[in-house]
Coordinates of C-alpha atoms and ligand atoms in Angstrom, one line a residue:
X10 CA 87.0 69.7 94.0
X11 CA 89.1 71.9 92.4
X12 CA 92.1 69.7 90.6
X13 CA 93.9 73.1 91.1
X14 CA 94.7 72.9 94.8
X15 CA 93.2 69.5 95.0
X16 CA 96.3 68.4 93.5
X17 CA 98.8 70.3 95.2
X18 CA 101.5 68.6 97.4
X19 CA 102.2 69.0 100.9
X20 CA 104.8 71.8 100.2
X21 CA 108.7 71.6 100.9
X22 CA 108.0 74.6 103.4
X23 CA 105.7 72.6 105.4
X24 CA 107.7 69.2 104.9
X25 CA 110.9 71.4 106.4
X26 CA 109.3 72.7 108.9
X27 CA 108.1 69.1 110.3
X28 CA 111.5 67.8 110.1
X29 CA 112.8 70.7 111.9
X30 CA 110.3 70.3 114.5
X31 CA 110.6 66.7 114.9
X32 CA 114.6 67.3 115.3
X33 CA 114.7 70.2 117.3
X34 CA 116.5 72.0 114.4
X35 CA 117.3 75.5 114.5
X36 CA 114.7 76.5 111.7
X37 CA 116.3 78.9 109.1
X38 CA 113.5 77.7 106.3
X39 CA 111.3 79.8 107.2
X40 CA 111.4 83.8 106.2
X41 CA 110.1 85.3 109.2
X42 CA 112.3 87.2 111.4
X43 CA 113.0 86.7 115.2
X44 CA 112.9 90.6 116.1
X45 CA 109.4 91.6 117.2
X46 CA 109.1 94.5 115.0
X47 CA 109.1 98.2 116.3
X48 CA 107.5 98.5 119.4
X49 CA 105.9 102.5 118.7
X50 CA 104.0 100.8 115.6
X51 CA 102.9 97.5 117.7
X52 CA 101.7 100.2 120.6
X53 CA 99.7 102.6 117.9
X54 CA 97.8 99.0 117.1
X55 CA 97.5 98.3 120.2
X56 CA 95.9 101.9 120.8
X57 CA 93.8 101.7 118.1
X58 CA 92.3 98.5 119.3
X59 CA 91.5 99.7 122.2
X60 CA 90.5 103.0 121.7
X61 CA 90.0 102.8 117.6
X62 CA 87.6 102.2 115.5
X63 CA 86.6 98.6 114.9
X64 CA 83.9 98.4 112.2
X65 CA 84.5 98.1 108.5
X66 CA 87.0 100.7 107.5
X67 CA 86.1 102.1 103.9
X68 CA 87.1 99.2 101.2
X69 CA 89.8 101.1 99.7
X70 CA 91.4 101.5 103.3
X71 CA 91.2 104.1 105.6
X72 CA 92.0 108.1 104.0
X73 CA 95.5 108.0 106.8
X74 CA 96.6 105.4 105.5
X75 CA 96.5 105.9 101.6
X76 CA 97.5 109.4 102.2
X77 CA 100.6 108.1 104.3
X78 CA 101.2 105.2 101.3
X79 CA 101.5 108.3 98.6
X80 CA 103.6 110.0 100.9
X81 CA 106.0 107.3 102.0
X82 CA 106.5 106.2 98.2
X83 CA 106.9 109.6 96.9
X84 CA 109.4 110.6 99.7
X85 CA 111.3 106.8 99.0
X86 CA 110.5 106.5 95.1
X87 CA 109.8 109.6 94.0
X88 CA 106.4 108.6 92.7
X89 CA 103.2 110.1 93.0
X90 CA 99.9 108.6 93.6
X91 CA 96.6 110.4 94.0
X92 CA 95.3 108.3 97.6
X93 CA 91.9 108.5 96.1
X94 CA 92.1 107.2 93.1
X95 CA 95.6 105.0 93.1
X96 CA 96.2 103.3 96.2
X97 CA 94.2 100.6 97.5
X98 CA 95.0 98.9 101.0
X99 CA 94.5 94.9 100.8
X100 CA 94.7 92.0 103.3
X101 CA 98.6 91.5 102.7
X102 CA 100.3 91.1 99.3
X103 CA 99.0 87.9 99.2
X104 CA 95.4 89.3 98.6
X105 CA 96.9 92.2 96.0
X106 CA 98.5 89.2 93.8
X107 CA 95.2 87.2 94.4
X108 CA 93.0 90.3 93.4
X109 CA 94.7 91.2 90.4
X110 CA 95.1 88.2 88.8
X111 CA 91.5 87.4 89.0
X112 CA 90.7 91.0 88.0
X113 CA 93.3 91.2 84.7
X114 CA 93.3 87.9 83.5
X115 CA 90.6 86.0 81.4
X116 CA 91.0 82.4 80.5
X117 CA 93.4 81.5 78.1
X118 CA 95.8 84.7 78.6
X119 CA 99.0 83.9 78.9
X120 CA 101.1 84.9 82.0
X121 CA 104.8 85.6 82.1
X122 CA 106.4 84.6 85.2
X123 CA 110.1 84.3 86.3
X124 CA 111.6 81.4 88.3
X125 CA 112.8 80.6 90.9
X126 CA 108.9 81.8 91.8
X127 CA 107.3 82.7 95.3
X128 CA 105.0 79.5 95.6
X129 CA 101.4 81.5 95.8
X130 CA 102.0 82.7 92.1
X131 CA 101.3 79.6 90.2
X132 CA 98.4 78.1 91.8
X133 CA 97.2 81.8 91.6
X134 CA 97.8 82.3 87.9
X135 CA 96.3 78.9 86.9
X136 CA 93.3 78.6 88.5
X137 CA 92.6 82.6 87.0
X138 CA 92.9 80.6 83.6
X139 CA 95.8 82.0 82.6
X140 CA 98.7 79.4 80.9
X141 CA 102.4 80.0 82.4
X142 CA 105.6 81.2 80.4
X143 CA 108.5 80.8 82.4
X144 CA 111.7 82.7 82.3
X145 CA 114.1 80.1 83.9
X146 CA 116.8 82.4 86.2
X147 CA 119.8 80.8 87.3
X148 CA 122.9 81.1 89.8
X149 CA 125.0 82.8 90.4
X150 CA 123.2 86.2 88.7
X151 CA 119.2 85.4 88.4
X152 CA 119.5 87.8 85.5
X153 CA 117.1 87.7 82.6
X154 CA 118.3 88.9 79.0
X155 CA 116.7 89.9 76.0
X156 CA 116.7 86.2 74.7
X157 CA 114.7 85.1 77.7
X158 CA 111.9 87.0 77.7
X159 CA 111.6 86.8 73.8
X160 CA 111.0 83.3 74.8
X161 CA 108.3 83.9 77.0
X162 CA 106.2 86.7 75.9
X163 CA 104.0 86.4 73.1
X164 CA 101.3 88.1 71.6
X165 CA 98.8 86.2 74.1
X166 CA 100.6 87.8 77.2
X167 CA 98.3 89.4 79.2
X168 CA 100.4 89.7 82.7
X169 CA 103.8 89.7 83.4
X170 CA 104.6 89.1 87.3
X171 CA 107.9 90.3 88.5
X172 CA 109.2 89.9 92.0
X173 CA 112.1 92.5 92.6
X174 CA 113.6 92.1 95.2
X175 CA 113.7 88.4 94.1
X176 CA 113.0 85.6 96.9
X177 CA 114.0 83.1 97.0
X178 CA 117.6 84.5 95.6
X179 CA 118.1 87.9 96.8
X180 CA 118.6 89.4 93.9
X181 CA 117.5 93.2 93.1
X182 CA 116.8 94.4 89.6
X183 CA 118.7 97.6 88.7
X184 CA 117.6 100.0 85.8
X185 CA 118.7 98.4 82.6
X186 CA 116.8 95.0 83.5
X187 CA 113.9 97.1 84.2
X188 CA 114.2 99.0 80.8
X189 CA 114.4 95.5 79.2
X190 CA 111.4 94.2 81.2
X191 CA 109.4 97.6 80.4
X192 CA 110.3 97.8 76.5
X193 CA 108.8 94.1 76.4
X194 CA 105.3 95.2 78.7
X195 CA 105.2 97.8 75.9
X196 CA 105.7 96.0 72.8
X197 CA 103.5 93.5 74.0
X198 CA 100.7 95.0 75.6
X199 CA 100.9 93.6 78.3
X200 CA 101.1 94.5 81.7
X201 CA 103.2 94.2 84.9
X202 CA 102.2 93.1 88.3
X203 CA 105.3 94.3 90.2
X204 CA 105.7 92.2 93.6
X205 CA 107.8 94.5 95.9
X206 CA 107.5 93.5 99.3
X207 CA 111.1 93.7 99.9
X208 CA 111.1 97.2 98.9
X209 CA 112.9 98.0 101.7
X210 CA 115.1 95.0 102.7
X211 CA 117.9 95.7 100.4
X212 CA 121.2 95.9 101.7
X213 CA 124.5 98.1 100.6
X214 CA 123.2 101.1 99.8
X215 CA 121.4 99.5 97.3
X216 CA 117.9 101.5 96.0
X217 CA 115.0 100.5 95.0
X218 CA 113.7 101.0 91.9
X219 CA 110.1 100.5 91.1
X220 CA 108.9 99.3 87.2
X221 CA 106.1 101.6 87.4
X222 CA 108.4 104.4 87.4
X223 CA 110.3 103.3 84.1
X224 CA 108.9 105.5 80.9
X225 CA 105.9 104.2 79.7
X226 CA 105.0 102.3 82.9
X227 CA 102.9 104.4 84.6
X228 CA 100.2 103.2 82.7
X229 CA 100.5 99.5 82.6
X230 CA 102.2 98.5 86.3
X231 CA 100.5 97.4 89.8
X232 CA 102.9 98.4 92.4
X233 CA 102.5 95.7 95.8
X234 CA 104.0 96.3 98.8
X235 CA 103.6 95.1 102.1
X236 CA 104.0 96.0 105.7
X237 CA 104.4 92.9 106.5
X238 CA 108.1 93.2 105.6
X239 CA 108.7 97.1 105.8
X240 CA 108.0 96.7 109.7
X241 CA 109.4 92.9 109.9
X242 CA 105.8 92.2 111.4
X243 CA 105.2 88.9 109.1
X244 CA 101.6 88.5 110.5
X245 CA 100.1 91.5 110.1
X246 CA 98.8 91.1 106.0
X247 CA 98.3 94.3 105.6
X248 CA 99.2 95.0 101.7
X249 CA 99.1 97.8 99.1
X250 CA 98.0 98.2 95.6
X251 CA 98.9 101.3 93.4
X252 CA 98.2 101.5 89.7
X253 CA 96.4 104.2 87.6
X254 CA 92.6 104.7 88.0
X255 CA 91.5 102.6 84.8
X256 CA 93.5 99.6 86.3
X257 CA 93.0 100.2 90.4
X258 CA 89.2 100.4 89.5
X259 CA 88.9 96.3 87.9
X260 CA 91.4 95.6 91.0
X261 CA 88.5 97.0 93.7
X262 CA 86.2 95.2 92.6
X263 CA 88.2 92.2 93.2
X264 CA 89.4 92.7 96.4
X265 CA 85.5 93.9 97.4
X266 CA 84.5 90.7 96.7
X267 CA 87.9 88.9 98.6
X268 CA 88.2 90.3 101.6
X269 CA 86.5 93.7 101.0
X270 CA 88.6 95.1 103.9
X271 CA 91.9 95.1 106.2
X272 CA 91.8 95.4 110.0
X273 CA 91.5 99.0 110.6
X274 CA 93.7 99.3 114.1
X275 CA 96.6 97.4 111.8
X276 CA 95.9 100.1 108.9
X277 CA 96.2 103.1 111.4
X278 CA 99.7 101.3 113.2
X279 CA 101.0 101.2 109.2
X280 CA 99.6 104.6 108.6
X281 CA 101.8 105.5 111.5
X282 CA 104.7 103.5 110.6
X283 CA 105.3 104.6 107.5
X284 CA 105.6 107.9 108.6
X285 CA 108.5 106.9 110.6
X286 CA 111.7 109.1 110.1
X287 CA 114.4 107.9 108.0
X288 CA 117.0 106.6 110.8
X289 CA 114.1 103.6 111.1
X290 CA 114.4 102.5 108.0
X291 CA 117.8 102.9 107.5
X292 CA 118.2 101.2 110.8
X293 CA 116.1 98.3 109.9
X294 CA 118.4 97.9 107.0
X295 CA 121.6 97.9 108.7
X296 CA 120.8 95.8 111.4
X297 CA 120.1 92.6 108.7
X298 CA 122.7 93.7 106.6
X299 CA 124.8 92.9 110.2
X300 CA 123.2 89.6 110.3
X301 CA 123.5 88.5 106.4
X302 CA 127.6 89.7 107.2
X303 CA 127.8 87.4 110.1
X304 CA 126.0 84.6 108.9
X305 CA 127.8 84.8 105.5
X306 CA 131.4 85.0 107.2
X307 CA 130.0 81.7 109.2
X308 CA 129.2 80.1 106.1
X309 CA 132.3 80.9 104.0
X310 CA 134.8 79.8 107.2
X311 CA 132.9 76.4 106.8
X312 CA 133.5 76.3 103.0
X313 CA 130.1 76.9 101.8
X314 CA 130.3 78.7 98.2
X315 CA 127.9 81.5 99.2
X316 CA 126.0 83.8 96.6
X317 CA 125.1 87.1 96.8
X318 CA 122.6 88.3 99.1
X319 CA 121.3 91.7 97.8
X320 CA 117.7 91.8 99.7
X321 CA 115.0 90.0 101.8
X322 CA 115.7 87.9 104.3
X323 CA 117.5 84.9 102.8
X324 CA 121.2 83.9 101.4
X325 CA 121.5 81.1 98.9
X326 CA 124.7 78.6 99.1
X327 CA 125.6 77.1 95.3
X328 CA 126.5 73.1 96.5
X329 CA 127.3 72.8 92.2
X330 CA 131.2 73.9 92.7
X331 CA 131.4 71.3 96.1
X332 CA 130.8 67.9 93.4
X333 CA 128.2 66.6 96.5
X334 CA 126.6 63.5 95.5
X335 CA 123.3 64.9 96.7
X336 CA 121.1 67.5 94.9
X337 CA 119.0 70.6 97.0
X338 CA 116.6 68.5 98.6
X339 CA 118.3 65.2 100.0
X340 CA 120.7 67.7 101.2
X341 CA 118.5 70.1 103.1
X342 CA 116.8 67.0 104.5
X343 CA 120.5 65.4 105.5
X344 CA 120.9 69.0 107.0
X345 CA 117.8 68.8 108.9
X346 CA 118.1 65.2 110.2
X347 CA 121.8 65.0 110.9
X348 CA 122.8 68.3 111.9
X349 CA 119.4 69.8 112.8
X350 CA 119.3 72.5 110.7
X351 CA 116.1 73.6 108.4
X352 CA 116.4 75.1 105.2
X353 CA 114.4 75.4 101.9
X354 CA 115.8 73.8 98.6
X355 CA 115.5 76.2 95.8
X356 CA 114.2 73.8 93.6
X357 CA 110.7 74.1 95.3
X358 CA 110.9 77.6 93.4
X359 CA 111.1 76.2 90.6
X360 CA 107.5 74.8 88.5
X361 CA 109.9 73.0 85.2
X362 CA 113.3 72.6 85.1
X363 CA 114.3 73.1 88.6
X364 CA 118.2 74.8 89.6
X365 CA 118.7 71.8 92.0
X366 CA 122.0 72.8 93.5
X367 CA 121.1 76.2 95.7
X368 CA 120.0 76.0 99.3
X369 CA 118.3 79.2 100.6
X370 CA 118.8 80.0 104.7
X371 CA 116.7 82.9 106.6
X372 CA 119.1 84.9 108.5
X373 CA 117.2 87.5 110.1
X374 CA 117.8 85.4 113.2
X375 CA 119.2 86.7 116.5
X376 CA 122.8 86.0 116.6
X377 CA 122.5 83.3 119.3
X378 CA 120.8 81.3 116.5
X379 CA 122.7 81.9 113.6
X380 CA 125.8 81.2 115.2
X381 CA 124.1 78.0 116.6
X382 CA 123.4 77.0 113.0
X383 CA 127.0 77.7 112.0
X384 CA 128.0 75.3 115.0
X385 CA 125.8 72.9 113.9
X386 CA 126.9 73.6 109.6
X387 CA 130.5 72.9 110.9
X388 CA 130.3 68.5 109.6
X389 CA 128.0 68.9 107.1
X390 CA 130.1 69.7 104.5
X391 CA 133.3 67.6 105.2
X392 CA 130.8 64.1 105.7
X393 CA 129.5 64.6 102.4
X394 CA 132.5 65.0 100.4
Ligands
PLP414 C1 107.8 87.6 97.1 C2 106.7 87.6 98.2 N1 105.5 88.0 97.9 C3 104.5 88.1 98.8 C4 104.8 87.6 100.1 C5 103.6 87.7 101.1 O1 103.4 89.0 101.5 P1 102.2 89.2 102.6 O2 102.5 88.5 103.8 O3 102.0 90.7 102.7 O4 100.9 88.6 102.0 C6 106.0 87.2 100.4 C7 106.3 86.7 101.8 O5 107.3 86.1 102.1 C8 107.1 87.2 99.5 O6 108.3 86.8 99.7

């Protein structure tokens, strides 16, 4: 067997989500959300089951749906892709990350990637060949700097993977760290694979800025989304690639021999959806920014030290400035067992060198459950100090 996953432990998400069933804990570990997702979008899949097509749709993904991608990206980003040639649908961003590390890296390369890391990444990168650099991000910022990266890239970087909107931390990457990022892609030859399924879950009338938009990008950037998270529908894995033709070609091939395709009534729903006027989006937006607030107030009034909570689903708590005598994980399994509540320690983000004082909480929750966590939250503080 492969040592790779062969040697993999059972993950913290998995261990969490045990304990919280085992304790009947509200579960705010995992990053899914409790609304069902537009109902217009779930009926045009619906539809399109029923009275679709349900073949193989072309490998690239269906013609309405790359041509809405180009659309929805250049009316949101300002980009323009050619749907022919620079957008390729994929079975979630899972399968876009898979497919183009396989189709970039060759053994040996070396891969830049920033922690706290999403947990597919590694296992991903490694058992493409490539060897790790880490740039090590820590609270209360999660910024990188010059001196990090000069660190980590080297003339054997191949791939630099960048999640922005960062989970686990929230975090979203504003122009100059992009520039930074960029200037090092450039003067290393290497190139990014941009992560940005949260694209759209950013909060305060924050904008999105994608690398491949930063001079010089163009060129040398795979753009991932997914509407997995645009729509809040977690399950549906239905991803997208762009990058430039010379790139988007190697990352075909990849995903041809993956998964070769995407369910075609899901692609047509998407198709759809991203059409959706602005008001949904903004919507979307404004109804977890509402949630974040809440839960956040909850938090504070108990005397958690809260960071900021910039995108995606999740807010961090810093236990450092508290003096606990417990790090991340004995506390979120204290949390779990005493006051049944599940969360993820943000050590289990980190490969070397793990931040062990941040606790990270889902709240795109319906506020029945958040404010039953915060009920629950209200000891948990004062019995371990
Ligand atoms: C950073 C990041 N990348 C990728 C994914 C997975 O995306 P998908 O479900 O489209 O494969 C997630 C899901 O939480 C994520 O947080």
């Amino acid at each position: 067997m492969n040592p790779i996953f062969a040697g993999l432990p059972v993950s913290v998400f998995e261990v969490m989500s045990a304990l919280a069933r085992e304790h009947d804990a509200v579960n705010l570990g995992q990053g899914f959300p409790d609304d069902p997702g537009p109902e217009d979008v779930r009926r045009k899949a619906a539809e399109a089951v029923v009275d679709g097509w349900n073949q193989y749709p072309p490998m690239p993904g269906i013609p309405e749906l790359r041509r809405a991608i180009a659309a929805h990206y250049r009316h949101w980003q300002g980009l323009e892709f050619d749907p022919d040639a620079e957008i390729m649908v994929t079975s979630g961003a899972t399968e876009a990350l898979a497919g183009a590390l396989l189709a970039l890296i060759e053994p040996g390369d070396e891969v830049v990637l920033f922690q706290p890391l999403y947990d597919a990444y590694l296992p991903l990168v490694l058992r493409a060949g490539a060897v790790p650099r880490f740039v090590r991000l820590e609270p209360p910022h999660w910024r990188f700097d010059e001196a990090l990266l000069a660190r980590a890239f080297s003339p054997k970087t191949k791939v630099v993977l960048f999640n922005n909107p960062l989970n686990p931390s929230g975090t979203v990457f504003g122009a100059e760290d992009l520039a930074l990022l960029a200037g090092f892609c450039q003067r290393f030859d290497a190139i990014a694979v941009c992560d940005e399924v949260w694209e759209h879950v950013i909060f305060d009338g924050r904008r999105h800025l994608p690398l491949i938009d930063v001079p010089g990008m163009r060129e040398r950037t795979v753009k991932i989304g997914s509407a997995g998270k645009i729509f809040s529908l977690t399950g549906w894995k239905v991803g997208f690639v762009c990058a430039a033709p010379p790139i988007l070609r190697v990352l075909a091939k990849a995903h041809q021999f993956i998964t070769f395709t995407t369910p075609p009534n899901l692609q047509a729903a998407v198709a759809y959806g991203l059409g959706k006027a602005d008001a949904y989006f903004h919507g979307m937006r404004r109804d977890f920014e509402r949630s974040r607030d809440r839960f956040v107030g909850g938090l504070r009034a108990l005397g958690f030290p809260v960071l900021d909570a910039q995108g995606t689903y999740f807010v961090n708590v810093d236990l450092a400035p508290l003096g606990l005598n417990e790090d991340d994980e004995s506390f979120c399994r204290r949390l779990v067992a005493e006051h049944r509540v599940a969360a993820i320690p943000v050590s289990a983000f980190y490969a070397a060198d793990p931040i062990r004082s941040v606790v990270r909480f889902c709240f795109a929750k319906r506020d029945q459950t958040l404010d039953a966590a915060l009920d629950r939250l209200g000891g948990a503080l004062k019995r371990a100090a």
